Coordinates of N, CA and C and ligand atoms in Angstrom, one line a residue:
M36 N -23.2 6.1 15.0 CA -22.3 5.7 14.0 C -21.0 5.1 14.7
T37 N -20.7 3.8 14.3 CA -19.5 3.2 14.9 C -18.3 3.6 14.1
R38 N -17.2 3.9 14.7 CA -16.0 4.2 14.0 C -15.0 3.0 14.1
V39 N -14.5 2.6 12.9 CA -13.6 1.5 12.9 C -12.3 2.0 12.2
V40 N -11.2 1.9 12.9 CA -9.9 2.3 12.3 C -9.0 1.1 12.1
V41 N -8.6 0.9 10.8 CA -7.7 -0.3 10.5 C -6.3 0.3 10.2
L42 N -5.3 -0.1 10.9 CA -4.0 0.3 10.7 C -3.2 -0.8 9.9
G43 N -2.9 -0.5 8.6 CA -2.2 -1.4 7.8 C -3.1 -2.1 6.8
A44 N -2.8 -1.7 5.5 CA -3.6 -2.3 4.4 C -2.8 -3.4 3.7
G45 N -2.4 -4.4 4.6 CA -1.8 -5.6 4.1 C -2.9 -6.7 3.9
F46 N -2.5 -8.0 4.0 CA -3.5 -9.1 3.8 C -4.6 -8.9 4.9
G47 N -4.2 -8.7 6.1 CA -5.1 -8.7 7.2 C -6.0 -7.4 7.1
G48 N -5.4 -6.3 6.9 CA -6.2 -5.0 6.9 C -7.2 -5.0 5.7
L49 N -6.7 -5.5 4.6 CA -7.6 -5.5 3.4 C -8.8 -6.4 3.5
E50 N -8.6 -7.6 4.1 CA -9.7 -8.5 4.3 C -10.7 -7.9 5.3
L51 N -10.1 -7.4 6.4 CA -11.0 -6.9 7.5 C -11.8 -5.7 6.9
S52 N -11.2 -4.8 6.2 CA -11.8 -3.6 5.7 C -12.9 -4.0 4.7
T53 N -12.6 -4.9 3.8 CA -13.5 -5.3 2.8 C -14.8 -5.9 3.4
V54 N -14.6 -6.8 4.4 CA -15.8 -7.5 4.9 C -16.7 -6.5 5.7
V55 N -16.0 -5.7 6.6 CA -16.7 -4.7 7.4 C -17.4 -3.7 6.5
A56 N -16.8 -3.2 5.5 CA -17.4 -2.2 4.6 C -18.6 -2.8 3.8
Q57 N -18.4 -4.1 3.4 CA -19.5 -4.7 2.6 C -20.7 -5.0 3.5
R58 N -20.4 -5.5 4.7 CA -21.5 -5.9 5.6 C -22.2 -4.8 6.4
C59 N -21.4 -3.7 6.7 CA -22.0 -2.7 7.5 C -22.4 -1.4 6.7
G60 N -21.8 -1.3 5.5 CA -22.2 -0.1 4.7 C -22.0 1.2 5.4
T61 N -23.1 2.0 5.5 CA -23.0 3.3 6.1 C -23.2 3.3 7.6
D62 N -23.4 2.1 8.2 CA -23.5 2.0 9.6 C -22.1 2.2 10.3
V63 N -21.0 2.2 9.5 CA -19.7 2.4 10.1 C -19.0 3.5 9.4
E64 N -18.1 4.2 10.1 CA -17.2 5.1 9.5 C -15.8 4.4 9.5
L65 N -15.5 3.8 8.4 CA -14.3 3.0 8.3 C -13.1 3.8 7.8
T66 N -12.0 3.7 8.5 CA -10.8 4.4 8.0 C -9.6 3.4 7.9
L67 N -9.1 3.2 6.7 CA -8.0 2.3 6.5 C -6.7 3.1 6.3
V68 N -5.7 2.9 7.1 CA -4.5 3.8 7.1 C -3.3 2.9 6.7
D69 N -2.5 3.4 5.8 CA -1.3 2.7 5.5 C -0.2 3.8 5.1
Q70 N 1.0 3.5 5.4 CA 2.1 4.4 5.1 C 2.5 4.2 3.6
A71 N 2.2 3.1 3.0 CA 2.6 2.8 1.6 C 1.6 3.4 0.6
E72 N 2.1 3.6 -0.6 CA 1.2 4.1 -1.7 C 0.4 3.0 -2.3
G73 N 0.9 1.7 -2.2 CA 0.2 0.6 -2.8 C 0.5 -0.7 -2.2
F74 N -0.1 -1.7 -2.6 CA 0.1 -3.1 -2.0 C 0.7 -4.0 -3.0
V75 N 1.8 -4.6 -2.7 CA 2.5 -5.5 -3.5 C 2.2 -6.9 -3.0
F76 N 1.4 -7.7 -3.8 CA 0.8 -8.9 -3.4 C 1.8 -9.9 -2.9
G77 N 1.8 -10.3 -1.6 CA 2.6 -11.4 -1.1 C 4.0 -11.1 -0.9
F78 N 4.5 -9.8 -1.0 CA 5.9 -9.6 -0.8 C 6.1 -8.5 0.2
S79 N 5.5 -8.7 1.4 CA 5.8 -7.7 2.5 C 6.0 -8.6 3.7
K80 N 6.8 -8.0 4.6 CA 7.1 -8.8 5.8 C 7.5 -7.8 6.9
L81 N 6.9 -7.9 8.1 CA 7.2 -7.0 9.2 C 8.3 -7.7 10.0
D82 N 9.4 -7.0 10.2 CA 10.5 -7.6 11.0 C 10.2 -7.4 12.5
R83 N 9.4 -6.4 12.8 CA 9.0 -6.2 14.2 C 7.8 -5.3 14.1
A84 N 7.1 -5.1 15.2 CA 5.9 -4.2 15.2 C 6.4 -2.8 14.8
P85 N 5.6 -2.1 14.0 CA 6.0 -0.7 13.7 C 6.1 0.2 15.0
D86 N 6.9 1.2 14.9 CA 7.1 2.1 16.1 C 5.7 2.6 16.7
V87 N 4.8 2.9 15.8 CA 3.5 3.4 16.3 C 2.8 2.4 17.2
V88 N 3.0 1.1 16.9 CA 2.4 0.1 17.7 C 3.1 -0.1 19.0
T89 N 4.4 -0.1 18.9 CA 5.2 -0.2 20.2 C 4.9 0.9 21.1
A90 N 4.9 2.2 20.5 CA 4.6 3.3 21.4 C 3.2 3.3 22.0
S91 N 2.3 2.6 21.4 CA 0.9 2.5 21.9 C 0.8 1.7 23.1
G92 N 1.8 0.9 23.4 CA 1.7 0.0 24.5 C 1.1 -1.4 24.2
L93 N 0.7 -1.6 22.9 CA 0.1 -2.9 22.5 C 1.1 -4.0 22.5
A94 N 2.4 -3.7 22.1 CA 3.3 -4.8 21.9 C 4.0 -5.2 23.2
V95 N 4.4 -6.5 23.3 CA 5.2 -7.1 24.4 C 6.3 -7.8 23.7
D96 N 7.5 -7.5 24.0 CA 8.7 -8.1 23.3 C 8.6 -8.0 21.8
G97 N 8.1 -6.9 21.3 CA 8.2 -6.7 19.9 C 6.9 -7.1 19.1
W98 N 6.0 -7.8 19.7 CA 4.8 -8.3 19.0 C 3.6 -8.1 19.9
I99 N 2.4 -8.1 19.3 CA 1.2 -7.9 20.0 C 0.6 -9.2 20.5
P100 N 0.5 -9.4 21.8 CA -0.2 -10.7 22.2 C -1.7 -10.5 22.0
V101 N -2.3 -11.6 21.6 CA -3.8 -11.5 21.3 C -4.4 -12.9 21.8
D102 N -5.7 -12.8 22.1 CA -6.4 -14.1 22.4 C -6.4 -14.8 21.0
P103 N -5.9 -16.1 21.0 CA -5.7 -16.8 19.8 C -7.1 -17.1 19.1
G104 N -8.2 -17.1 19.8 CA -9.5 -17.4 19.2 C -10.2 -16.2 18.7
T105 N -10.0 -15.0 19.4 CA -10.7 -13.8 19.0 C -9.8 -12.7 18.4
C106 N -8.5 -12.9 18.6 CA -7.5 -11.8 18.2 C -7.7 -10.5 18.9
E107 N -8.4 -10.5 20.0 CA -8.6 -9.3 20.8 C -7.3 -9.1 21.6
T108 N -6.8 -7.8 21.7 CA -5.7 -7.5 22.5 C -6.1 -7.3 24.0
A109 N -5.1 -6.9 24.8 CA -5.4 -6.6 26.2 C -6.3 -5.4 26.3
F110 N -6.5 -4.6 25.2 CA -7.4 -3.4 25.3 C -8.7 -3.8 24.7
P111 N -9.8 -3.7 25.4 CA -11.1 -4.0 24.9 C -11.5 -3.3 23.6
G112 N -12.0 -4.0 22.6 CA -12.3 -3.4 21.4 C -11.2 -3.1 20.4
V113 N -10.0 -3.5 20.8 CA -8.8 -3.4 19.9 C -8.3 -4.8 19.6
Y114 N -8.3 -5.0 18.3 CA -7.8 -6.3 17.7 C -6.5 -6.2 17.0
A115 N -5.8 -7.3 16.9 CA -4.6 -7.3 16.1 C -4.5 -8.7 15.3
V116 N -4.1 -8.6 14.1 CA -4.1 -9.8 13.3 C -2.8 -9.9 12.5
G117 N -2.3 -11.1 12.1 CA -1.2 -11.2 11.2 C 0.1 -11.1 11.8
D118 N 1.1 -10.7 10.9 CA 2.5 -10.7 11.3 C 2.8 -9.9 12.5
V119 N 2.0 -8.9 12.8 CA 2.3 -8.0 14.0 C 2.0 -8.7 15.3
T120 N 1.4 -9.8 15.3 CA 1.0 -10.5 16.6 C 2.0 -11.6 16.9
S121 N 1.8 -12.1 18.2 CA 2.6 -13.3 18.6 C 1.6 -14.4 18.8
I122 N 0.6 -14.5 17.9 CA -0.5 -15.5 18.0 C 0.0 -16.9 17.9
G123 N 1.1 -17.2 17.2 CA 1.6 -18.5 17.1 C 1.5 -19.2 15.8
T124 N 0.8 -18.6 14.9 CA 0.8 -19.2 13.5 C 1.9 -18.6 12.7
P125 N 2.3 -19.2 11.6 CA 3.4 -18.7 10.8 C 3.1 -17.3 10.3
K126 N 4.1 -16.5 10.0 CA 3.8 -15.1 9.5 C 3.6 -15.2 8.0
A127 N 2.4 -15.5 7.6 CA 2.0 -15.6 6.2 C 0.7 -15.0 6.0
G128 N 0.4 -14.5 4.8 CA -0.8 -13.8 4.5 C -2.1 -14.5 4.7
V129 N -2.0 -15.8 4.5 CA -3.3 -16.6 4.6 C -3.7 -16.6 6.1
F130 N -2.8 -16.7 7.0 CA -3.1 -16.7 8.4 C -3.7 -15.3 8.8
A131 N -3.0 -14.2 8.3 CA -3.5 -12.9 8.6 C -4.9 -12.7 8.1
E132 N -5.2 -13.2 6.9 CA -6.5 -13.1 6.3 C -7.5 -13.9 7.1
G133 N -7.2 -15.1 7.5 CA -8.1 -15.9 8.3 C -8.4 -15.2 9.6
Q134 N -7.4 -14.7 10.3 CA -7.7 -14.0 11.5 C -8.5 -12.7 11.3
A135 N -8.3 -12.0 10.2 CA -9.0 -10.8 9.9 C -10.5 -11.1 9.7
A136 N -10.8 -12.3 9.0 CA -12.2 -12.7 8.8 C -12.9 -12.8 10.1
V137 N -12.3 -13.4 11.1 CA -12.9 -13.6 12.4 C -13.1 -12.3 13.1
V138 N -12.1 -11.4 13.0 CA -12.3 -10.1 13.6 C -13.4 -9.3 12.9
A139 N -13.5 -9.4 11.6 CA -14.5 -8.7 10.9 C -15.9 -9.2 11.3
E140 N -16.1 -10.5 11.5 CA -17.3 -11.1 12.0 C -17.7 -10.5 13.3
R141 N -16.7 -10.3 14.2 CA -17.0 -9.8 15.5 C -17.3 -8.3 15.5
I142 N -16.7 -7.6 14.6 CA -17.0 -6.2 14.5 C -18.3 -6.0 13.9
V143 N -18.7 -6.7 12.9 CA -20.0 -6.6 12.2 C -21.1 -6.9 13.3
A144 N -20.9 -7.9 14.1 CA -21.9 -8.3 15.1 C -22.0 -7.1 16.1
T145 N -20.9 -6.5 16.5 CA -21.0 -5.4 17.4 C -21.7 -4.2 16.8
V146 N -21.4 -3.9 15.6 CA -22.1 -2.8 14.9 C -23.6 -3.0 14.8
Q147 N -24.0 -4.3 14.6 CA -25.4 -4.7 14.5 C -26.1 -4.9 15.8
G148 N -25.3 -4.6 16.9 CA -25.9 -4.7 18.2 C -26.0 -6.1 18.8
G149 N -25.2 -7.0 18.3 CA -25.2 -8.3 18.8 C -23.8 -8.8 19.2
T150 N -23.6 -10.1 19.3 CA -22.3 -10.7 19.6 C -22.1 -11.8 18.6
S151 N -20.8 -12.1 18.4 CA -20.4 -13.2 17.5 C -19.6 -14.3 18.2
A152 N -19.9 -15.5 17.8 CA -19.2 -16.6 18.4 C -18.0 -17.0 17.5
A153 N -17.7 -16.2 16.5 CA -16.7 -16.6 15.5 C -15.3 -16.7 16.2
R154 N -14.6 -17.7 16.0 CA -13.3 -17.9 16.6 C -12.3 -18.4 15.5
Y155 N -11.1 -17.9 15.6 CA -10.0 -18.3 14.6 C -9.5 -19.7 15.0
D156 N -9.5 -20.6 13.9 CA -9.1 -22.0 14.2 C -7.7 -22.3 13.9
G157 N -6.9 -21.4 13.5 CA -5.4 -21.6 13.2 C -5.1 -22.2 11.9
R158 N -6.2 -22.3 11.0 CA -6.0 -22.9 9.7 C -5.4 -22.0 8.6
G159 N -4.6 -22.6 7.8 CA -4.1 -21.8 6.6 C -3.6 -22.7 5.5
I160 N -3.5 -22.2 4.3 CA -3.1 -23.0 3.2 C -1.9 -22.3 2.5
C161 N -1.1 -23.1 1.8 CA 0.0 -22.6 1.0 C 0.2 -23.4 -0.2
Y162 N 0.4 -22.7 -1.3 CA 0.6 -23.3 -2.6 C 2.1 -23.5 -2.9
L163 N 2.5 -24.6 -3.5 CA 3.9 -24.8 -3.9 C 4.0 -25.0 -5.4
E164 N 4.8 -24.2 -6.1 CA 5.0 -24.3 -7.5 C 6.0 -25.5 -7.8
F165 N 5.6 -26.4 -8.7 CA 6.5 -27.5 -9.2 C 6.9 -27.3 -10.6
G166 N 6.4 -26.2 -11.3 CA 6.8 -26.0 -12.7 C 5.8 -26.8 -13.6
H167 N 5.9 -26.6 -14.9 CA 5.1 -27.3 -15.9 C 3.6 -27.3 -15.5
D168 N 3.2 -26.1 -15.0 CA 1.8 -25.9 -14.6 C 1.2 -26.9 -13.6
R169 N 2.1 -27.3 -12.7 CA 1.7 -28.2 -11.6 C 2.0 -27.5 -10.3
V170 N 1.0 -27.6 -9.4 CA 1.0 -26.9 -8.1 C 0.5 -27.9 -7.0
A171 N 1.1 -27.8 -5.9 CA 0.7 -28.6 -4.7 C 0.1 -27.6 -3.7
K172 N -0.7 -28.2 -2.7 CA -1.3 -27.3 -1.7 C -1.0 -28.0 -0.3
V173 N -0.5 -27.2 0.6 CA -0.4 -27.6 2.0 C -1.6 -27.0 2.7
D174 N -2.3 -27.8 3.5 CA -3.4 -27.3 4.3 C -3.1 -27.7 5.7
V175 N -2.8 -26.7 6.6 CA -2.3 -27.0 7.9 C -3.0 -26.1 9.0
T176 N -3.2 -26.7 10.2 CA -3.8 -26.0 11.3 C -2.9 -25.9 12.5
F177 N -2.7 -24.7 13.0 CA -1.9 -24.5 14.2 C -2.8 -24.2 15.3
R178 N -2.8 -25.0 16.3 CA -3.6 -24.7 17.6 C -2.6 -24.5 18.7
P179 N -2.9 -23.6 19.6 CA -2.0 -23.2 20.7 C -1.6 -24.5 21.5
G180 N -0.3 -24.7 21.7 CA 0.1 -25.8 22.6 C 0.0 -27.2 21.9
E181 N -0.3 -27.3 20.6 CA -0.4 -28.6 19.9 C 0.5 -28.6 18.7
R182 N 0.9 -29.8 18.3 CA 1.6 -29.9 17.1 C 0.7 -29.5 15.9
P183 N 1.3 -28.8 14.9 CA 0.5 -28.5 13.7 C 0.0 -29.8 13.0
V184 N -1.2 -29.8 12.5 CA -1.7 -30.9 11.8 C -2.1 -30.5 10.4
G185 N -1.9 -31.3 9.4 CA -2.3 -30.9 8.0 C -1.8 -32.0 7.1
G186 N -1.9 -31.6 5.8 CA -1.5 -32.5 4.7 C -1.1 -31.8 3.5
L187 N -0.5 -32.6 2.6 CA -0.1 -32.1 1.3 C -0.9 -32.7 0.2
E188 N -1.5 -31.9 -0.7 CA -2.3 -32.4 -1.8 C -1.5 -32.0 -3.1
G189 N -1.6 -33.0 -4.1 CA -0.9 -32.7 -5.4 C 0.6 -33.1 -5.4
P190 N 1.3 -32.5 -6.4 CA 1.0 -31.5 -7.3 C 0.1 -31.9 -8.4
S191 N -0.7 -31.0 -9.0 CA -1.6 -31.3 -10.1 C -1.8 -30.0 -10.9
T192 N -2.4 -30.1 -12.1 CA -2.8 -29.0 -12.9 C -4.1 -28.4 -12.3
A193 N -4.9 -29.2 -11.7 CA -6.1 -28.7 -11.1 C -5.8 -27.7 -10.0
L194 N -4.7 -28.0 -9.3 CA -4.4 -27.1 -8.2 C -3.7 -25.8 -8.7
A195 N -3.1 -25.9 -9.9 CA -2.6 -24.7 -10.5 C -3.8 -23.7 -10.8
A196 N -4.9 -24.2 -11.3 CA -6.1 -23.4 -11.5 C -6.6 -22.9 -10.2
D197 N -6.6 -23.7 -9.2 CA -7.0 -23.4 -7.8 C -6.2 -22.1 -7.3
K198 N -4.9 -22.2 -7.5 CA -4.0 -21.2 -7.0 C -4.3 -19.9 -7.8
S199 N -4.5 -20.0 -9.1 CA -4.8 -18.8 -9.9 C -6.1 -18.1 -9.4
A200 N -7.1 -19.0 -9.1 CA -8.4 -18.5 -8.7 C -8.3 -17.8 -7.3
F201 N -7.4 -18.4 -6.5 CA -7.2 -17.8 -5.1 C -6.7 -16.4 -5.3
G202 N -5.7 -16.1 -6.1 CA -5.2 -14.8 -6.3 C -6.2 -13.8 -6.9
T203 N -6.8 -14.3 -8.0 CA -7.8 -13.5 -8.7 C -9.0 -13.1 -7.8
D204 N -9.4 -14.0 -7.0 CA -10.5 -13.7 -6.1 C -10.1 -12.6 -5.1
R205 N -8.9 -12.6 -4.6 CA -8.5 -11.5 -3.6 C -8.4 -10.2 -4.3
I206 N -7.8 -10.2 -5.5 CA -7.7 -8.9 -6.3 C -9.1 -8.3 -6.5
R207 N -10.1 -9.2 -6.9 CA -11.4 -8.7 -7.2 C -12.1 -8.2 -5.9
R208 N -12.0 -9.0 -4.9 CA -12.7 -8.6 -3.6 C -12.1 -7.4 -3.0
W209 N -10.8 -7.3 -2.9 CA -10.1 -6.2 -2.2 C -10.1 -4.9 -3.0
F210 N -9.9 -5.1 -4.3 CA -9.6 -3.9 -5.1 C -10.7 -3.6 -6.2
G211 N -11.6 -4.5 -6.3 CA -12.7 -4.3 -7.2 C -12.4 -4.3 -8.7
H212 N -11.3 -5.0 -9.1 CA -11.0 -5.1 -10.5 C -10.4 -6.5 -10.8
E213 N -10.3 -6.8 -12.0 CA -9.8 -8.1 -12.4 C -8.2 -8.1 -12.4
W214 N -7.6 -9.2 -12.2 CA -6.2 -9.3 -12.1 C -5.6 -9.3 -13.6
V215 N -4.7 -8.5 -13.8 CA -4.1 -8.5 -15.2 C -2.6 -8.8 -15.0
P216 N -2.2 -10.0 -15.5 CA -0.8 -10.4 -15.3 C 0.2 -9.4 -16.0
A217 N 1.3 -9.3 -15.3 CA 2.3 -8.3 -15.9 C 2.8 -8.9 -17.3
A218 N 3.0 -8.0 -18.2 CA 3.4 -8.4 -19.6 C 4.8 -8.9 -19.6
Ligands
FAD501 C1 9.2 -12.7 -0.4 C2 7.9 -13.0 0.4 C3 7.0 -14.0 -0.1 C4 5.9 -14.3 0.6 N1 5.0 -15.2 0.1 C5 3.9 -15.5 0.7 C6 3.0 -16.5 0.2 O1 3.2 -17.1 -0.8 N2 1.9 -16.8 0.9 C7 1.6 -16.1 2.1 O2 0.6 -16.4 2.7 N3 2.4 -15.2 2.7 C8 3.6 -14.9 2.0 N4 4.5 -14.0 2.5 C9 4.2 -13.4 3.8 C10 3.1 -12.3 3.7 O3 3.5 -11.3 2.7 C11 2.9 -11.7 5.1 O4 2.9 -12.7 6.1 C12 1.6 -10.9 5.1 O5 1.8 -9.8 4.2 C13 1.2 -10.5 6.5 O6 0.0 -9.8 6.4 P1 -0.3 -8.7 7.4 O7 -1.6 -8.1 7.0 O8 -0.1 -9.2 8.8 O9 0.9 -7.6 7.2 P2 1.4 -6.9 5.9 O10 0.8 -7.5 4.7 O11 2.8 -6.8 6.0 O12 0.7 -5.5 6.0 C14 1.1 -4.5 7.0 C15 0.8 -3.2 6.4 O13 1.1 -2.2 7.4 C16 1.7 -1.1 6.8 N5 2.5 -0.3 7.8 C17 3.6 -0.7 8.4 N6 4.0 0.2 9.3 C18 3.0 1.2 9.2 C19 2.9 2.5 9.9 N7 3.8 2.9 10.8 N8 1.8 3.2 9.5 C20 1.0 2.8 8.6 N9 1.0 1.7 7.9 C21 2.1 0.9 8.3 C22 2.6 -1.7 5.7 O14 2.8 -0.7 4.7 C23 1.7 -2.8 5.2 O15 0.9 -2.5 4.1 C24 5.6 -13.6 1.8 C25 6.5 -12.7 2.3 C26 7.6 -12.4 1.6 C27 8.6 -11.3 2.1

């Protein structure tokens, strides 16, 4: 039985735990740890790595350095994703999620006795609200040592539906229920 411990149930931790749990089932003992009682979608920000991370020796100058393609730390078998890293992408949930998806692929491959060639490509998207049910989308890729490349799409009502589906999909996959807007 492989043991996987995920510290932090934010964007990165939720995506990672979801994929590993779904793909590995009872082949892993998965533990997801968080200090908070619940997750507030899109409104969290780490100002620096938590003390537990600093004390572990993972952080350098306040953040965890990782291989930008694999998100592996200097410690074999230990990965870090999202805001807590110095990977070079903006500190936003979509980047944490994208990195987590790659780490999940690599962990699943290890559990199944193989290896994975999955690598993080630095891509992320961001929606911009224009009001009147119109939304634009920025799609941008950050590669180490290069200028970011990307573009702006919209605004349009089609992208408003896209944005809504983006949020709904995460709630469904991570928490197993439908999104109910606040009254
Ligand atoms: C106002 C605001 C608006 C934002 N809007 C967007 C947006 O529209 N799109 C976007 O992509 N990003 C947005 N972000 C950024 C986004 O929320 C973060 O970049 C994202 O949450 C990072 O994901 P993460 O998994 O790296 O870390 P987090 O989501 O911050 O998760 C870290 C988790 O670790 C837990 N934790 C911390 N310390 C400990 C400890 N000692 N022990 C146990 N658990 C611990 C925390 O409770 C938290 O759940 C926004 C941020 C803010 C503040």
